Structure formats: structure tokens, C-alpha cells
mmCIF file of C-alpha atoms in Angstrom:
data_model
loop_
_atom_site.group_PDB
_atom_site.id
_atom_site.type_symbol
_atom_site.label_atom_id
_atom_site.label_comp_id
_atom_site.label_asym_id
_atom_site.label_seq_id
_atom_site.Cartn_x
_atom_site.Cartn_y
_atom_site.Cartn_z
ATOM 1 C CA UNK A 16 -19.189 17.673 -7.724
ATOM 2 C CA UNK A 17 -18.742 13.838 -9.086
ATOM 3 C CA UNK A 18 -16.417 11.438 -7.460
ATOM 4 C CA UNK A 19 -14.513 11.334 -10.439
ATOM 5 C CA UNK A 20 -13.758 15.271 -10.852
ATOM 6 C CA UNK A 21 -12.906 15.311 -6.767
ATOM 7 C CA UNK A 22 -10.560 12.103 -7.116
ATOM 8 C CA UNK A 23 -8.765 14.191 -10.307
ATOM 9 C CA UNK A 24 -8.939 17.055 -8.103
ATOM 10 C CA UNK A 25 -7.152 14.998 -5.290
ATOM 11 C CA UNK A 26 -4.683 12.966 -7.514
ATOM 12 C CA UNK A 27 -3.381 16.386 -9.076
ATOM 13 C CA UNK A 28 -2.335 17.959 -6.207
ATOM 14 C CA UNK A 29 -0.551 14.303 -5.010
ATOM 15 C CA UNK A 30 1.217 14.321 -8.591
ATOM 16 C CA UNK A 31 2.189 17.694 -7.486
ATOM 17 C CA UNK A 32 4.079 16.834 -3.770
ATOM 18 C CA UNK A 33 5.457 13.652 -5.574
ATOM 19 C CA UNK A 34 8.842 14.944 -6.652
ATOM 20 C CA UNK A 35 8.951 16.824 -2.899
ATOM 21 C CA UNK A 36 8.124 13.245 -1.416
ATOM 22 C CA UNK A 37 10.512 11.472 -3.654
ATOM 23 C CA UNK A 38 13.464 13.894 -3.141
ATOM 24 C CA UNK A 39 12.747 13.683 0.725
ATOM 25 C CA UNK A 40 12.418 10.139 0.578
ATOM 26 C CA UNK A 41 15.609 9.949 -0.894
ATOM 27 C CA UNK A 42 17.507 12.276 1.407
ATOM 28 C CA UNK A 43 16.237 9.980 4.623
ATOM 29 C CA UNK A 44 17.818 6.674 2.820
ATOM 30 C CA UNK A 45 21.107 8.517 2.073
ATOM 31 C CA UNK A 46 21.374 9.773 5.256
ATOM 32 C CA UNK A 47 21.160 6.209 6.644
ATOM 33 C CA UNK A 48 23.413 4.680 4.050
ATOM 34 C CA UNK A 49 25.848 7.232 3.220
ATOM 35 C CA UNK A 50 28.364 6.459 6.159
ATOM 36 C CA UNK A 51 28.098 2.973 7.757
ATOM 37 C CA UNK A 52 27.378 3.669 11.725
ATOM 38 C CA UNK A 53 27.610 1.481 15.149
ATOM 39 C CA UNK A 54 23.787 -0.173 16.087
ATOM 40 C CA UNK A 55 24.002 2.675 18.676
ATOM 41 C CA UNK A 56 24.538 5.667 16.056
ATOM 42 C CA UNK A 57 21.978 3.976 13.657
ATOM 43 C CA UNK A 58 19.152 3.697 16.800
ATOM 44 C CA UNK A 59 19.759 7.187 17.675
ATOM 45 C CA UNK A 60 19.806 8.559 14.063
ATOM 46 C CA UNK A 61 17.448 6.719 12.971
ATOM 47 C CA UNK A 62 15.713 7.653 15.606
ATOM 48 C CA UNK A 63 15.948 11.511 15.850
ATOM 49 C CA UNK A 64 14.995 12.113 12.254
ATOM 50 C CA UNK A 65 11.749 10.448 13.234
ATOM 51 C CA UNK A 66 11.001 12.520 16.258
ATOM 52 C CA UNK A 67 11.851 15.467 14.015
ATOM 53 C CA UNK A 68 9.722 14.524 11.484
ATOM 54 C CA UNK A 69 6.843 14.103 13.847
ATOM 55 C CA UNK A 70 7.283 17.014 15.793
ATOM 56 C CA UNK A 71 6.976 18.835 12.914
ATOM 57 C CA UNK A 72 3.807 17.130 11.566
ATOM 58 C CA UNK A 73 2.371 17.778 14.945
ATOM 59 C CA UNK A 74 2.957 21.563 15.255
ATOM 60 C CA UNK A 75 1.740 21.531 11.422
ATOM 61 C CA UNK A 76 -1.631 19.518 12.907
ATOM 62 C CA UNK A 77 -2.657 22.215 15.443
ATOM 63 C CA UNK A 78 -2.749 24.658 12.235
ATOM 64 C CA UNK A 79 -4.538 22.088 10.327
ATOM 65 C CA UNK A 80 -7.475 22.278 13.094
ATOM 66 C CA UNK A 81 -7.541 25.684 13.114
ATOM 67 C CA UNK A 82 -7.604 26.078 9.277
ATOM 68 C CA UNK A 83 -10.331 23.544 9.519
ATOM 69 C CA UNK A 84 -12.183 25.164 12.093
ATOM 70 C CA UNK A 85 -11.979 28.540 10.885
ATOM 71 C CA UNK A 86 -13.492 27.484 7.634
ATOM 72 C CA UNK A 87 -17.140 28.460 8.712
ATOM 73 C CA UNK A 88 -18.222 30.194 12.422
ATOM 74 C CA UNK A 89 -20.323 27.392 13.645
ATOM 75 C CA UNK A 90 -17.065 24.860 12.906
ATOM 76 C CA UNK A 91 -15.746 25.239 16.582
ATOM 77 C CA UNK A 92 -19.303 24.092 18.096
ATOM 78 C CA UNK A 93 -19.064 20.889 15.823
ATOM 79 C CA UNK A 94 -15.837 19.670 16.602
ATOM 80 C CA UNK A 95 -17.336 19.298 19.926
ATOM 81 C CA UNK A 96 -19.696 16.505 18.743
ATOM 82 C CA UNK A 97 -17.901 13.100 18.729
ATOM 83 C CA UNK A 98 -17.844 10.902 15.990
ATOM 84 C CA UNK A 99 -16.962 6.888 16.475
ATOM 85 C CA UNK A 100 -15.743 5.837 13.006
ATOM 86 C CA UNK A 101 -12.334 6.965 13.269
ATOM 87 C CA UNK A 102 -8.811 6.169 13.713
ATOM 88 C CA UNK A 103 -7.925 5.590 17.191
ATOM 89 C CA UNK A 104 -5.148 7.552 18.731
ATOM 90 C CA UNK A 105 -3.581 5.702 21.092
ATOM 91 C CA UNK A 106 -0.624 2.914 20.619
ATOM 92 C CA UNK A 107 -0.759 -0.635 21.655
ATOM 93 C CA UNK A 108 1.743 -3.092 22.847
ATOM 94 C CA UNK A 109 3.868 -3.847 25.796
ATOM 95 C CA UNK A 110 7.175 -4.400 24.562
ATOM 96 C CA UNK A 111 9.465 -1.255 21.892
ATOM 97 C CA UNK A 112 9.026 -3.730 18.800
ATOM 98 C CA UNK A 113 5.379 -3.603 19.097
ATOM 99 C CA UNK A 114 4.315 0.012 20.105
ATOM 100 C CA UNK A 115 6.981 0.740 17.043
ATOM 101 C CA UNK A 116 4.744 -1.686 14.770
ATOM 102 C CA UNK A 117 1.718 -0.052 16.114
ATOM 103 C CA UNK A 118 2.535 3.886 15.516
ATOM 104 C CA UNK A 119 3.205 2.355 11.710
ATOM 105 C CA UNK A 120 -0.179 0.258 11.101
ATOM 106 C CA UNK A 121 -2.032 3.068 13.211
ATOM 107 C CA UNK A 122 -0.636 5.900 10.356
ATOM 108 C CA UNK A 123 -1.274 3.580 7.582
ATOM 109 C CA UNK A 124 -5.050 3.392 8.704
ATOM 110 C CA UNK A 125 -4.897 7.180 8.772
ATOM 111 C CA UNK A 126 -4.453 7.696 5.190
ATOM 112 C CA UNK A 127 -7.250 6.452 3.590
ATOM 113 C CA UNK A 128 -9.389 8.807 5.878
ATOM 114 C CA UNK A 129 -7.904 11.970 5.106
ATOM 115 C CA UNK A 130 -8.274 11.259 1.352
ATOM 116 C CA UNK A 131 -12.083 10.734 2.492
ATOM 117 C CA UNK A 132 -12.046 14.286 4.144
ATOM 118 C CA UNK A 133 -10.239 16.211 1.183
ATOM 119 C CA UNK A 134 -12.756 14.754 -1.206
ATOM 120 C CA UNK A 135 -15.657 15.867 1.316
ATOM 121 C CA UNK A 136 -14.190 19.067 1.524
ATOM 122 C CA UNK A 137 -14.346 19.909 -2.533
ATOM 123 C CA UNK A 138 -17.772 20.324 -1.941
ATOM 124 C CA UNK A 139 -17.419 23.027 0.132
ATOM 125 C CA UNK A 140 -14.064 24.785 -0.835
ATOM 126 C CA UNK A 141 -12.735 26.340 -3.718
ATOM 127 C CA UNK A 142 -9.969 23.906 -5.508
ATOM 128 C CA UNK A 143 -6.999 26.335 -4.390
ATOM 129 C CA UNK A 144 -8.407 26.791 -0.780
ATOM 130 C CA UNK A 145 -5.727 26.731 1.832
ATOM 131 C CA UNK A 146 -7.382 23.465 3.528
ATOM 132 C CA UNK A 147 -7.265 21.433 0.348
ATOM 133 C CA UNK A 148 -3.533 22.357 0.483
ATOM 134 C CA UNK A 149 -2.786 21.566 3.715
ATOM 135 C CA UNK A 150 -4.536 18.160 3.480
ATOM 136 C CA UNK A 151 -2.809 16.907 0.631
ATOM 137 C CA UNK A 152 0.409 18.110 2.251
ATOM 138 C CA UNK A 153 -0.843 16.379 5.705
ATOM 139 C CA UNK A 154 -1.197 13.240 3.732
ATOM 140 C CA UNK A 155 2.096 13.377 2.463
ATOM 141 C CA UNK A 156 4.023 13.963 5.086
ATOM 142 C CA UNK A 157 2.311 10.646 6.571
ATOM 143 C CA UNK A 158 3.395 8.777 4.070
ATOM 144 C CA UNK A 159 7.188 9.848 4.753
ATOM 145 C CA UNK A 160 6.560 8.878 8.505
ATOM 146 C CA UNK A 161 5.504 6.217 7.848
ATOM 147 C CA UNK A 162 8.440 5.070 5.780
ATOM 148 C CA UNK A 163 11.118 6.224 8.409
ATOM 149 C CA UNK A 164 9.015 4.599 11.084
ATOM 150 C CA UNK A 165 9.236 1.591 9.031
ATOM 151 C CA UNK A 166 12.770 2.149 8.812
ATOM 152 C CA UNK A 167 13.523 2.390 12.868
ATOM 153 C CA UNK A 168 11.742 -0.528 13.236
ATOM 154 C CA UNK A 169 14.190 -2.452 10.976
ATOM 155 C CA UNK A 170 17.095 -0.674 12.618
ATOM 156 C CA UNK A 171 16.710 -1.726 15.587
ATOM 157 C CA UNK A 172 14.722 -4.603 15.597
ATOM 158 C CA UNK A 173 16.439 -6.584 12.368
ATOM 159 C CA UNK A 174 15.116 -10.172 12.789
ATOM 160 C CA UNK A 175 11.660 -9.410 13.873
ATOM 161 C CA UNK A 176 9.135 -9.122 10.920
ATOM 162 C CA UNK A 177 6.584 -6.241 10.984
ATOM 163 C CA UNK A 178 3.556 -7.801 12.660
ATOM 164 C CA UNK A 179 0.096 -6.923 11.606
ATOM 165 C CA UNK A 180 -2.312 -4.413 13.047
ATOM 166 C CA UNK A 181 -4.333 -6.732 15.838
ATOM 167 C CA UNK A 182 -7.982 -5.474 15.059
ATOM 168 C CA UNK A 183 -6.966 -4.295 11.311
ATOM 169 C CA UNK A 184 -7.478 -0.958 9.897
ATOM 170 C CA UNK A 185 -10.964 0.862 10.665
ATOM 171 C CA UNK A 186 -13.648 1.150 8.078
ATOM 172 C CA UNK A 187 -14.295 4.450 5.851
ATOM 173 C CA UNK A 188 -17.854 6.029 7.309
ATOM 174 C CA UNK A 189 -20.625 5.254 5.028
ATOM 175 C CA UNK A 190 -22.583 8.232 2.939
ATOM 176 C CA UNK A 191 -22.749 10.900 5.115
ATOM 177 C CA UNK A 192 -25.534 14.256 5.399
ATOM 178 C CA UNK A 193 -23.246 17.517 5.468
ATOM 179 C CA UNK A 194 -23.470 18.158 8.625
ATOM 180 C CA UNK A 195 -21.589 14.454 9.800
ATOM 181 C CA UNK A 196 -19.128 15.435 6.754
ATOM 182 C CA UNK A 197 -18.026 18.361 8.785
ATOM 183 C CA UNK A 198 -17.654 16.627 12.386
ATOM 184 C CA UNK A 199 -16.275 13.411 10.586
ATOM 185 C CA UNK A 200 -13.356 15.487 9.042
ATOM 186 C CA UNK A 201 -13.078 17.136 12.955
ATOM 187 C CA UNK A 202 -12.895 13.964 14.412
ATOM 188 C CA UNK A 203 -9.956 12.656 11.975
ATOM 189 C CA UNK A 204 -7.732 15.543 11.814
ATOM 190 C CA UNK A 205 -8.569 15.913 16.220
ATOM 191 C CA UNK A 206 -7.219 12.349 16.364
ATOM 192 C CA UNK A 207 -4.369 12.787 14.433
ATOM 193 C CA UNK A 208 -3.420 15.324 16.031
ATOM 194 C CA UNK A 209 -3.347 13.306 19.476
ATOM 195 C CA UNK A 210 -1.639 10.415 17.791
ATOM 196 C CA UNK A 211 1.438 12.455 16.818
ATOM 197 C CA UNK A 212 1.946 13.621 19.995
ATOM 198 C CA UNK A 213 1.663 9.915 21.313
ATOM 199 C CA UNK A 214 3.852 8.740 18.850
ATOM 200 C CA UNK A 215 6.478 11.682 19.705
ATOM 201 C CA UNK A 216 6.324 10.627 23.237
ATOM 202 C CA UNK A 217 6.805 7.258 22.343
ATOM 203 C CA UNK A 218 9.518 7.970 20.116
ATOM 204 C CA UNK A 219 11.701 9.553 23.462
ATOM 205 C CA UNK A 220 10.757 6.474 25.344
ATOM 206 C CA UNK A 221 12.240 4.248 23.200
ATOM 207 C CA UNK A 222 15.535 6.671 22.936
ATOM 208 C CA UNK A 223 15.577 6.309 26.835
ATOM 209 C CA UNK A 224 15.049 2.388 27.135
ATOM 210 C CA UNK A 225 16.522 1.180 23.876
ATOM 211 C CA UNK A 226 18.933 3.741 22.203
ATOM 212 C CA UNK A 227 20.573 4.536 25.618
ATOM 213 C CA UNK A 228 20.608 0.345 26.762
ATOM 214 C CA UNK A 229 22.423 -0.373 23.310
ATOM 215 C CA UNK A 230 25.384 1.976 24.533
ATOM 216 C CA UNK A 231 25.613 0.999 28.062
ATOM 217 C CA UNK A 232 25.498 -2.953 26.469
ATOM 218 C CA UNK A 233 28.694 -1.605 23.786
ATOM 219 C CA UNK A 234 30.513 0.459 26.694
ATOM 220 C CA UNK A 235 30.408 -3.737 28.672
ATOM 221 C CA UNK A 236 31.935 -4.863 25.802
#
């Protein structure tokens, strides 16, 4: 299949969650904007629809693996074999503001990667195959995290700009055989996986330090 057919293949489906993302998108701003809440109510709304957001991604990423893996029999034994070309999943920085900045740059670098994987995967799956699905969904779903992670940041840290990613975003693999096709796309959804569940402990750290300072801070004062 051409890269033109799989990138129509990949931008239909996208026009297809667009009006869910939209809608969703604007359901998170009107939640936020609707009523006008102390810095403490906005941190811990904020806040919570984040960690909900991500908790649900990450019980949706488990499936994704499994979908993945149960694609062909010998798919278990290769998402055993490591592949370097990924996204990393841990987050950086020692103070919130930056481990915030970092869950946001290290999902942005995410995207382009799973695009890479759904296109590799139209070589081997049908065009209505539950994995194309759930990849194009995964993808979108990142893109709303991203934007309410965006969001928190702002909340709660107003006069600090969003710093950029210290080592930048990691390079798409070059051409690769079938076989390191199958262990790349693994690798990528096995990482993402462990990101959201950094990010969701993250996400409760900063409810305990920052959230829960801002109210003992407005109960002084």
C-alpha cells in the first residue's frame, strides 16, 4: 500500500473523531469557565479532570497492547525485543512547573509516532480492523491530554511560560524490515503505556504538594 492511500486511510478516520474531539474539547473549557472559582477550586478541578482523563487513557492502553499483541501468535515473543528509537517514559524536572511542562512536551513527542505505527499497521490489517480503530482513537485522546495538561499548567502556574522540551522531541525510526515494524509499534504503545501511569502518579503528587499548599496558604489568610 502507497504512503499516500495509508495517509488518506489515516486522515479519514481523524476527520471522523474530529467532531468527538471538538465537542470534548469544548466541554473541558466550559467546565473551567462556566463559574469563576478560588486558585484552590481551579488547581483541584483543573486538576482532577486530568487525572481522569489519564486514568482512563491508561486502562484503555493495557487493551491497546493486548489488541496489538493478539494480532498474530508470535506478537507476545516480539514485544520482548527492545527497540531504542522511542519516546521515553519517564518525566523530568525537579520542581511541579517543570515535571507539568515535561508530561506535555513528552505527549507531544508521542504523537507523531503513533501516526508512524497506524500507517505501518495498514500493511498488515484490514482498514476496519479493531487496532486501526483503537490507534486513531489512542491518538486522539492524546491530543485532548495534552490540551488539559496545557491547561493545569496555566492554572496554576500563570506567569511562567511553557518551557521547551530539554533534549527536543525524538526522531521517527528510519525504513524499517517487517519484522522491526512490529517490535517498533511494541515498543511505542509499551512506553506509552508506562508514561500514563507516570504522569497519573505525578498528577496526585502535585494535588498533594500544590493543590493542598494553596488551601492551607488561603485558610492563613
Amino acid at each position: 500500500m502507497t504512503g499516500h492511500v495509508k495517509n488518506m486511510n489515516f486522515h479519514q478516520l481523524m476527520e471522523t473523531a474530529t467532531a468527538f474531539l471538538s465537542l470534548l474539547l469544548v466541554m473541558a473549557v466550559d467546565s473551567t469557565t462556566s463559574v469563576t472559582p478560588s486558585g484552590n477550586q481551579q488547581c483541584g478541578n483543573s486538576l482532577q479532570q486530568t487525572l481522569k482523563q489519564t486514568r482512563l487513557m491508561q486502562k484503555e492502553s493495557v487493551d491497546l497492547i493486548k489488541t496489538y499483541k493478539g494480532t498474530e501468535e508470535e506478537m507476545s515473543e516480539i514485544c520482548k525485543v527492545s527497540f531504542t528509537n522511542v519516546p521515553e517514559p519517564n518525566i523530568s524536572g525537579l520542581e511541579p512547573s517543570d515535571r507539568i511542562a515535561s508530561m506535555y512536551t513528552r505527549l507531544q513527542a508521542f504523537l507523531p509516532h503513533f501516526q508512524r505505527v497506524y500507517e505501518q499497521q495498514t500493511d498488515f490489517q484490514p482498514s476496519a480492523n479493531s487496532l486501526l480503530i483503537d490507534l486513531t482513537a489512542a491518538s486522539q485522546r492524546s491530543r485532548i491530554l495534552a490540551v488539559q495538561i496545557k491547561g493545569l499548567y496555566q492554572s496554576l502556574f500563570p506567569n511562567l511560560p511553557m518551557p521547551e522540551p530539554a533534549g527536543g522531541p525524538t526522531s521517527l525510526p528510519p525504513p524499517l524490515n517487517t519484522f522491526q515494524q512490529k517490535v517498533y509499534g511494541c515498543a511505542v504503545l509499551k512506553n506509552f503505556k508506562e508514561f500514563l501511569s507516570n504522569v497519573a502518579r505525578e498528577l496526585r503528587t502535585v494535588k498533594s504538594q500544590v493543590c493542598r499548599r494553596r488551601t492551607r496558604m488561603n485558610a492563613v489568610f
